[in-house]
Amino acid sequence: MDTIAAKRVNGIRIHEAEDFEGMRKAGQVASACLDMIAEHVKPDVATQYLDDLILEFVRDHGAASATVGYRGYRHGSCISINHVVCHGIPGNRLLKEGDIANIDVTVVVDGWHGDTSRMYGVGDVKRKASRLMDVTYDAMMAGISIIKPGIRVGDIGAAITQYAHKNRVSVVEDFCGHGLGRVFHDEPNVVHSARAGTGAELQPGMFFTVEPMLNLGRKDTVILPDGWTAVTRDRSLSAQFEHSVGVTEDGVEIFTTSPTGLHTPHKAN
Ligand code: MF3
Ligand code: CO
Ligand code: CO
């Protein structure tokens, strides 16, 4: 996929101005898809039904799902409920009152990837769960808001971790954000529990995701025998948000903001 003009700095691809437009389009489809699904997240709905709606939406918007066929994965989304940290597989599991669910979609539009996820509360959610969703969103935004040329990748994780620990929740270390663009997973690895001053220095034109997973209990995870589903080892609740972003000349552009402002934790259907 590399062209002769492809440029990398510190191992990370530098994109051109027109590439931002490609990412904007992909990011907006992914985000609109998560807006669409919000009203369907309610008790007694099967997660496979949500995935069907997502695949239909993606197709109707001139996009493709990046997850279908990815390393043998067969669905248009990951739906990770309660103690599931990430990569929950849609199936016949019914949502129930009080669940918290992360829905993660990655779409491809004109070759560009838009990768985003949000938390949804199913009906009325306990205070602790609701607070975890809020803290996770705010932790992601704490990481994103400091992005600008000259900072290091590790500074993002440091900001996330500082915010998480202040709020007495742990940060998962087993899964990272990632570079993306014309490819789904690229350099850099965005470690959400990093130390400030570590990692590659950011430059304009770098694209990557910020997608912290925060747990009410310990940070450790286990993969279930299906080979995908990651859960907290202590079975405590976990939450995640994800945006795809680009480093600009003087800051950051979020490609996956919601067209209708629904990108914060979604509660009560
Ligand atoms: N969207 C996930 C991410 O944030 C990757 C899911 S890969 C899948 O990187 F195969 F599990 F869908
Ligand atoms: Co991602
Ligand atoms: Co994702």
CSV table of C-alpha atoms and ligand atoms in Angstrom, one decimal:
chain,number,residue,atom,x,y,z
A,1,MET,CA,0.0,0.0,0.0
A,2,ASP,CA,3.0,2.3,0.4
A,3,THR,CA,3.5,4.9,-2.3
A,4,ILE,CA,6.9,6.3,-3.2
A,5,ALA,CA,5.9,9.6,-1.6
A,6,ALA,CA,5.1,7.9,1.7
A,7,LYS,CA,6.9,9.6,4.5
A,8,ARG,CA,7.5,8.4,8.0
A,9,VAL,CA,9.0,10.3,11.0
A,10,ASN,CA,10.0,8.3,14.1
A,11,GLY,CA,8.4,5.3,12.4
A,12,ILE,CA,5.0,7.1,12.1
A,13,ARG,CA,3.4,8.0,8.7
A,14,ILE,CA,3.1,11.7,8.0
A,15,HIS,CA,-0.1,12.5,6.1
A,16,GLU,CA,-1.0,15.4,3.7
A,17,ALA,CA,-3.8,18.0,4.0
A,18,GLU,CA,-6.0,16.0,1.6
A,19,ASP,CA,-5.6,12.9,3.7
A,20,PHE,CA,-7.3,14.8,6.6
A,21,GLU,CA,-10.4,15.1,4.4
A,22,GLY,CA,-10.4,11.3,3.8
A,23,MET,CA,-10.2,10.7,7.5
A,24,ARG,CA,-12.9,13.2,8.2
A,25,LYS,CA,-15.3,11.4,5.9
A,26,ALA,CA,-14.5,8.0,7.3
A,27,GLY,CA,-14.7,9.3,10.9
A,28,GLN,CA,-18.0,10.9,10.3
A,29,VAL,CA,-19.6,7.7,8.9
A,30,ALA,CA,-18.3,5.7,11.9
A,31,SER,CA,-19.5,8.3,14.3
A,32,ALA,CA,-22.9,8.6,12.6
A,33,CYS,CA,-23.2,4.8,12.9
A,34,LEU,CA,-22.7,5.0,16.7
A,35,ASP,CA,-25.3,7.8,16.8
A,36,MET,CA,-27.7,5.6,14.9
A,37,ILE,CA,-27.3,2.6,17.2
A,38,ALA,CA,-28.0,4.7,20.4
A,39,GLU,CA,-31.8,4.3,20.3
A,40,HIS,CA,-31.6,0.5,19.8
A,41,VAL,CA,-29.5,-0.1,22.9
A,42,LYS,CA,-32.2,-1.2,25.3
A,43,PRO,CA,-33.2,-4.3,27.4
A,44,ASP,CA,-33.9,-7.6,25.6
A,45,VAL,CA,-32.1,-6.6,22.4
A,46,ALA,CA,-29.6,-9.2,21.1
A,47,THR,CA,-26.1,-7.9,20.4
A,48,GLN,CA,-26.2,-9.6,17.0
A,49,TYR,CA,-29.2,-7.5,16.1
A,50,LEU,CA,-27.2,-4.4,16.8
A,51,ASP,CA,-24.4,-5.7,14.7
A,52,ASP,CA,-26.9,-6.4,11.8
A,53,LEU,CA,-28.1,-2.8,12.0
A,54,ILE,CA,-24.5,-1.5,12.0
A,55,LEU,CA,-23.5,-3.5,8.9
A,56,GLU,CA,-26.6,-2.3,7.1
A,57,PHE,CA,-25.8,1.3,8.1
A,58,VAL,CA,-22.2,1.0,6.9
A,59,ARG,CA,-23.3,-0.5,3.6
A,60,ASP,CA,-25.9,2.2,3.1
A,61,HIS,CA,-23.3,4.9,3.6
A,62,GLY,CA,-20.9,3.8,0.9
A,63,ALA,CA,-18.5,2.3,3.4
A,64,ALA,CA,-17.1,-1.1,4.3
A,65,SER,CA,-16.6,-2.6,7.7
A,66,ALA,CA,-12.9,-3.0,8.5
A,67,THR,CA,-13.5,-5.7,11.1
A,68,VAL,CA,-15.4,-8.2,8.8
A,69,GLY,CA,-12.6,-10.6,7.7
A,70,TYR,CA,-10.0,-8.9,10.0
A,71,ARG,CA,-7.9,-11.8,11.3
A,72,GLY,CA,-10.9,-14.1,11.0
A,73,TYR,CA,-13.3,-11.8,12.8
A,74,ARG,CA,-16.8,-12.0,11.2
A,75,HIS,CA,-18.7,-9.0,12.6
A,76,GLY,CA,-19.2,-5.3,11.9
A,77,SER,CA,-18.6,-4.3,15.6
A,78,CYS,CA,-17.3,-5.3,18.9
A,79,ILE,CA,-19.8,-5.2,21.7
A,80,SER,CA,-18.2,-5.4,25.1
A,81,ILE,CA,-20.6,-5.6,28.1
A,82,ASN,CA,-19.8,-5.0,31.8
A,83,HIS,CA,-16.6,-6.8,32.7
A,84,VAL,CA,-15.7,-7.3,29.0
A,85,VAL,CA,-12.8,-5.0,28.4
A,86,CYS,CA,-12.9,-5.1,24.5
A,87,HIS,CA,-13.4,-7.3,21.5
A,88,GLY,CA,-16.7,-8.7,22.7
A,89,ILE,CA,-18.3,-10.7,19.9
A,90,PRO,CA,-21.9,-9.9,18.9
A,91,GLY,CA,-24.2,-12.9,19.4
A,92,ASN,CA,-27.4,-14.1,21.0
A,93,ARG,CA,-26.7,-12.4,24.4
A,94,LEU,CA,-29.6,-10.1,25.2
A,95,LEU,CA,-28.9,-6.7,26.8
A,96,LYS,CA,-30.4,-6.3,30.2
A,97,GLU,CA,-31.3,-3.4,32.4
A,98,GLY,CA,-28.2,-2.0,34.1
A,99,ASP,CA,-25.7,-3.3,31.7
A,100,ILE,CA,-23.0,-1.0,30.3
A,101,ALA,CA,-21.9,-1.7,26.8
A,102,ASN,CA,-19.1,-0.5,24.6
A,103,ILE,CA,-19.8,-0.5,20.9
A,104,ASP,CA,-16.8,-0.2,18.7
A,105,VAL,CA,-17.0,0.2,14.9
A,106,THR,CA,-14.3,0.7,12.2
A,107,VAL,CA,-15.3,1.6,8.7
A,108,VAL,CA,-13.4,2.2,5.5
A,109,VAL,CA,-14.4,5.0,3.2
A,110,ASP,CA,-12.4,5.6,0.0
A,111,GLY,CA,-9.6,3.6,1.6
A,112,TRP,CA,-9.5,5.6,4.9
A,113,HIS,CA,-10.3,4.1,8.3
A,114,GLY,CA,-12.6,5.6,10.9
A,115,ASP,CA,-12.3,3.8,14.2
A,116,THR,CA,-14.5,4.9,17.2
A,117,SER,CA,-16.3,3.5,20.2
A,118,ARG,CA,-18.6,4.7,22.9
A,119,MET,CA,-20.3,3.5,26.1
A,120,TYR,CA,-24.1,3.0,26.3
A,121,GLY,CA,-26.0,2.4,29.4
A,122,VAL,CA,-28.9,-0.1,29.1
A,123,GLY,CA,-31.9,1.4,30.9
A,124,ASP,CA,-31.1,2.6,34.4
A,125,VAL,CA,-27.5,2.0,35.3
A,126,LYS,CA,-26.0,1.9,38.8
A,127,ARG,CA,-24.1,5.0,40.0
A,128,LYS,CA,-20.7,3.2,40.0
A,129,ALA,CA,-21.1,2.1,36.4
A,130,SER,CA,-22.3,5.5,35.3
A,131,ARG,CA,-19.4,7.1,37.0
A,132,LEU,CA,-17.0,4.7,35.4
A,133,MET,CA,-18.4,5.7,31.9
A,134,ASP,CA,-18.0,9.4,32.7
A,135,VAL,CA,-14.5,9.0,34.1
A,136,THR,CA,-13.4,7.0,31.0
A,137,TYR,CA,-14.8,9.6,28.6
A,138,ASP,CA,-13.1,12.4,30.5
A,139,ALA,CA,-9.8,10.4,30.7
A,140,MET,CA,-9.9,10.0,26.9
A,141,MET,CA,-10.5,13.7,26.4
A,142,ALA,CA,-7.8,14.5,28.9
A,143,GLY,CA,-5.4,12.5,26.7
A,144,ILE,CA,-6.6,14.0,23.4
A,145,SER,CA,-6.7,17.6,24.6
A,146,ILE,CA,-2.9,17.8,25.1
A,147,ILE,CA,-2.1,16.6,21.6
A,148,LYS,CA,0.0,19.0,19.5
A,149,PRO,CA,3.3,18.8,17.6
A,150,GLY,CA,6.3,18.4,19.9
A,151,ILE,CA,4.7,16.4,22.7
A,152,ARG,CA,5.5,12.7,23.0
A,153,VAL,CA,3.1,9.8,22.5
A,154,GLY,CA,3.7,8.8,26.2
A,155,ASP,CA,2.4,12.2,27.3
A,156,ILE,CA,-1.1,11.2,26.1
A,157,GLY,CA,-1.1,8.0,28.3
A,158,ALA,CA,0.4,9.9,31.2
A,159,ALA,CA,-2.5,12.4,31.1
A,160,ILE,CA,-5.1,9.6,30.9
A,161,THR,CA,-3.5,7.7,33.7
A,162,GLN,CA,-3.2,10.7,35.9
A,163,TYR,CA,-6.9,11.4,35.5
A,164,ALA,CA,-7.9,7.8,36.0
A,165,HIS,CA,-5.9,7.3,39.2
A,166,LYS,CA,-7.2,10.6,40.6
A,167,ASN,CA,-10.6,9.0,40.2
A,168,ARG,CA,-9.5,5.6,41.7
A,169,VAL,CA,-9.9,3.5,38.6
A,170,SER,CA,-7.2,1.4,36.8
A,171,VAL,CA,-5.9,1.7,33.2
A,172,VAL,CA,-5.7,-1.4,31.1
A,173,GLU,CA,-2.2,-2.0,29.7
A,174,ASP,CA,-2.8,-5.1,27.5
A,175,PHE,CA,-4.5,-3.1,24.6
A,176,CYS,CA,-3.3,0.1,23.0
A,177,GLY,CA,-4.4,2.8,20.6
A,178,HIS,CA,-2.8,2.6,17.2
A,179,GLY,CA,-1.8,4.5,14.2
A,180,LEU,CA,-4.4,4.3,11.3
A,181,GLY,CA,-5.1,5.8,7.9
A,182,ARG,CA,-5.1,3.7,4.8
A,183,VAL,CA,-4.2,0.9,7.2
A,184,PHE,CA,-6.3,-0.3,10.2
A,185,HIS,CA,-3.4,-0.8,12.7
A,186,ASP,CA,-0.1,1.0,12.2
A,187,GLU,CA,2.6,2.7,14.3
A,188,PRO,CA,2.5,4.3,16.8
A,189,ASN,CA,1.4,2.1,19.7
A,190,VAL,CA,-0.6,4.5,21.9
A,191,VAL,CA,0.0,3.1,25.4
A,192,HIS,CA,-2.7,4.5,27.7
A,193,SER,CA,-0.7,4.0,30.9
A,194,ALA,CA,2.6,5.5,29.6
A,195,ARG,CA,5.0,7.8,31.4
A,196,ALA,CA,5.3,11.4,30.3
A,197,GLY,CA,8.3,12.2,28.1
A,198,THR,CA,8.4,8.7,26.6
A,199,GLY,CA,7.7,7.5,23.1
A,200,ALA,CA,7.9,9.2,19.7
A,201,GLU,CA,7.6,12.9,19.3
A,202,LEU,CA,4.4,14.0,17.5
A,203,GLN,CA,4.4,15.9,14.2
A,204,PRO,CA,1.6,17.4,12.1
A,205,GLY,CA,0.1,14.7,9.8
A,206,MET,CA,0.2,11.8,12.2
A,207,PHE,CA,-3.1,9.9,12.6
A,208,PHE,CA,-3.9,7.5,15.5
A,209,THR,CA,-6.6,6.4,17.9
A,210,VAL,CA,-6.9,7.2,21.6
A,211,GLU,CA,-9.0,4.4,23.2
A,212,PRO,CA,-8.4,3.9,26.9
A,213,MET,CA,-10.0,1.0,28.8
A,214,LEU,CA,-10.5,1.8,32.5
A,215,ASN,CA,-11.5,-0.7,35.2
A,216,LEU,CA,-13.2,-0.3,38.5
A,217,GLY,CA,-10.9,-3.0,39.9
A,218,ARG,CA,-7.5,-4.2,38.8
A,219,LYS,CA,-6.0,-3.5,35.4
A,220,ASP,CA,-5.3,-7.2,34.5
A,221,THR,CA,-7.2,-8.9,31.6
A,222,VAL,CA,-7.8,-12.4,30.4
A,223,ILE,CA,-8.8,-13.6,26.9
A,224,LEU,CA,-11.7,-16.0,26.8
A,225,PRO,CA,-11.3,-19.3,24.9
A,226,ASP,CA,-13.1,-17.8,21.8
A,227,GLY,CA,-9.7,-16.1,21.2
A,228,TRP,CA,-11.2,-12.5,21.1
A,229,THR,CA,-13.2,-11.6,24.2
A,230,ALA,CA,-11.0,-9.8,26.7
A,231,VAL,CA,-12.4,-9.6,30.3
A,232,THR,CA,-11.1,-8.2,33.5
A,233,ARG,CA,-9.3,-10.9,35.5
A,234,ASP,CA,-11.1,-9.8,38.7
A,235,ARG,CA,-14.4,-9.5,36.7
A,236,SER,CA,-14.8,-5.9,37.7
A,237,LEU,CA,-16.6,-3.4,35.4
A,238,SER,CA,-14.7,-2.0,32.5
A,239,ALA,CA,-15.4,0.9,30.1
A,240,GLN,CA,-13.8,2.3,27.0
A,241,PHE,CA,-14.1,5.3,24.6
A,242,GLU,CA,-12.3,5.7,21.3
A,243,HIS,CA,-11.6,8.5,18.9
A,244,SER,CA,-9.6,8.7,15.7
A,245,VAL,CA,-7.5,11.9,15.7
A,246,GLY,CA,-4.9,13.7,13.5
A,247,VAL,CA,-2.1,16.0,14.7
A,248,THR,CA,-2.5,19.4,13.1
A,249,GLU,CA,0.0,22.3,12.8
A,250,ASP,CA,-1.0,23.7,16.2
A,251,GLY,CA,-3.1,21.0,17.9
A,252,VAL,CA,-5.4,18.1,17.2
A,253,GLU,CA,-8.4,17.3,15.0
A,254,ILE,CA,-10.9,14.7,16.2
A,255,PHE,CA,-12.2,12.8,13.1
A,256,THR,CA,-14.9,10.9,15.0
A,257,THR,CA,-16.9,13.5,16.8
A,258,SER,CA,-20.6,13.0,16.6
A,259,PRO,CA,-22.6,14.9,14.0
A,260,THR,CA,-25.3,15.2,16.5
A,261,GLY,CA,-23.3,15.7,19.7
A,262,LEU,CA,-24.0,12.2,21.0
A,263,HIS,CA,-20.4,11.2,21.6
A,264,THR,CA,-20.5,11.4,25.4
A,265,PRO,CA,-21.7,8.5,27.6
A,266,HIS,CA,-25.2,7.6,26.4
A,267,LYS,CA,-27.6,6.8,29.2
A,268,ALA,CA,-31.2,5.6,29.6
A,269,ASN,CA,-33.2,4.1,26.8
B,1,MF3,N1,-11.9,-1.5,16.5
B,1,MF3,C1,-10.9,-2.2,17.3
B,1,MF3,C2,-9.8,-1.2,17.6
B,1,MF3,O1,-10.1,-0.2,18.2
B,1,MF3,C3,-10.3,-3.4,16.6
B,1,MF3,C4,-11.3,-4.5,16.5
B,1,MF3,S1,-10.7,-5.8,15.6
B,1,MF3,C5,-11.9,-6.9,15.7
B,1,MF3,O2,-8.7,-1.3,17.2
B,1,MF3,F1,-11.5,-7.8,14.8
B,1,MF3,F2,-12.0,-7.4,16.9
B,1,MF3,F3,-13.0,-6.4,15.3
B,2,CO,CO,-8.8,1.2,17.5
B,3,CO,CO,-12.0,0.5,17.6
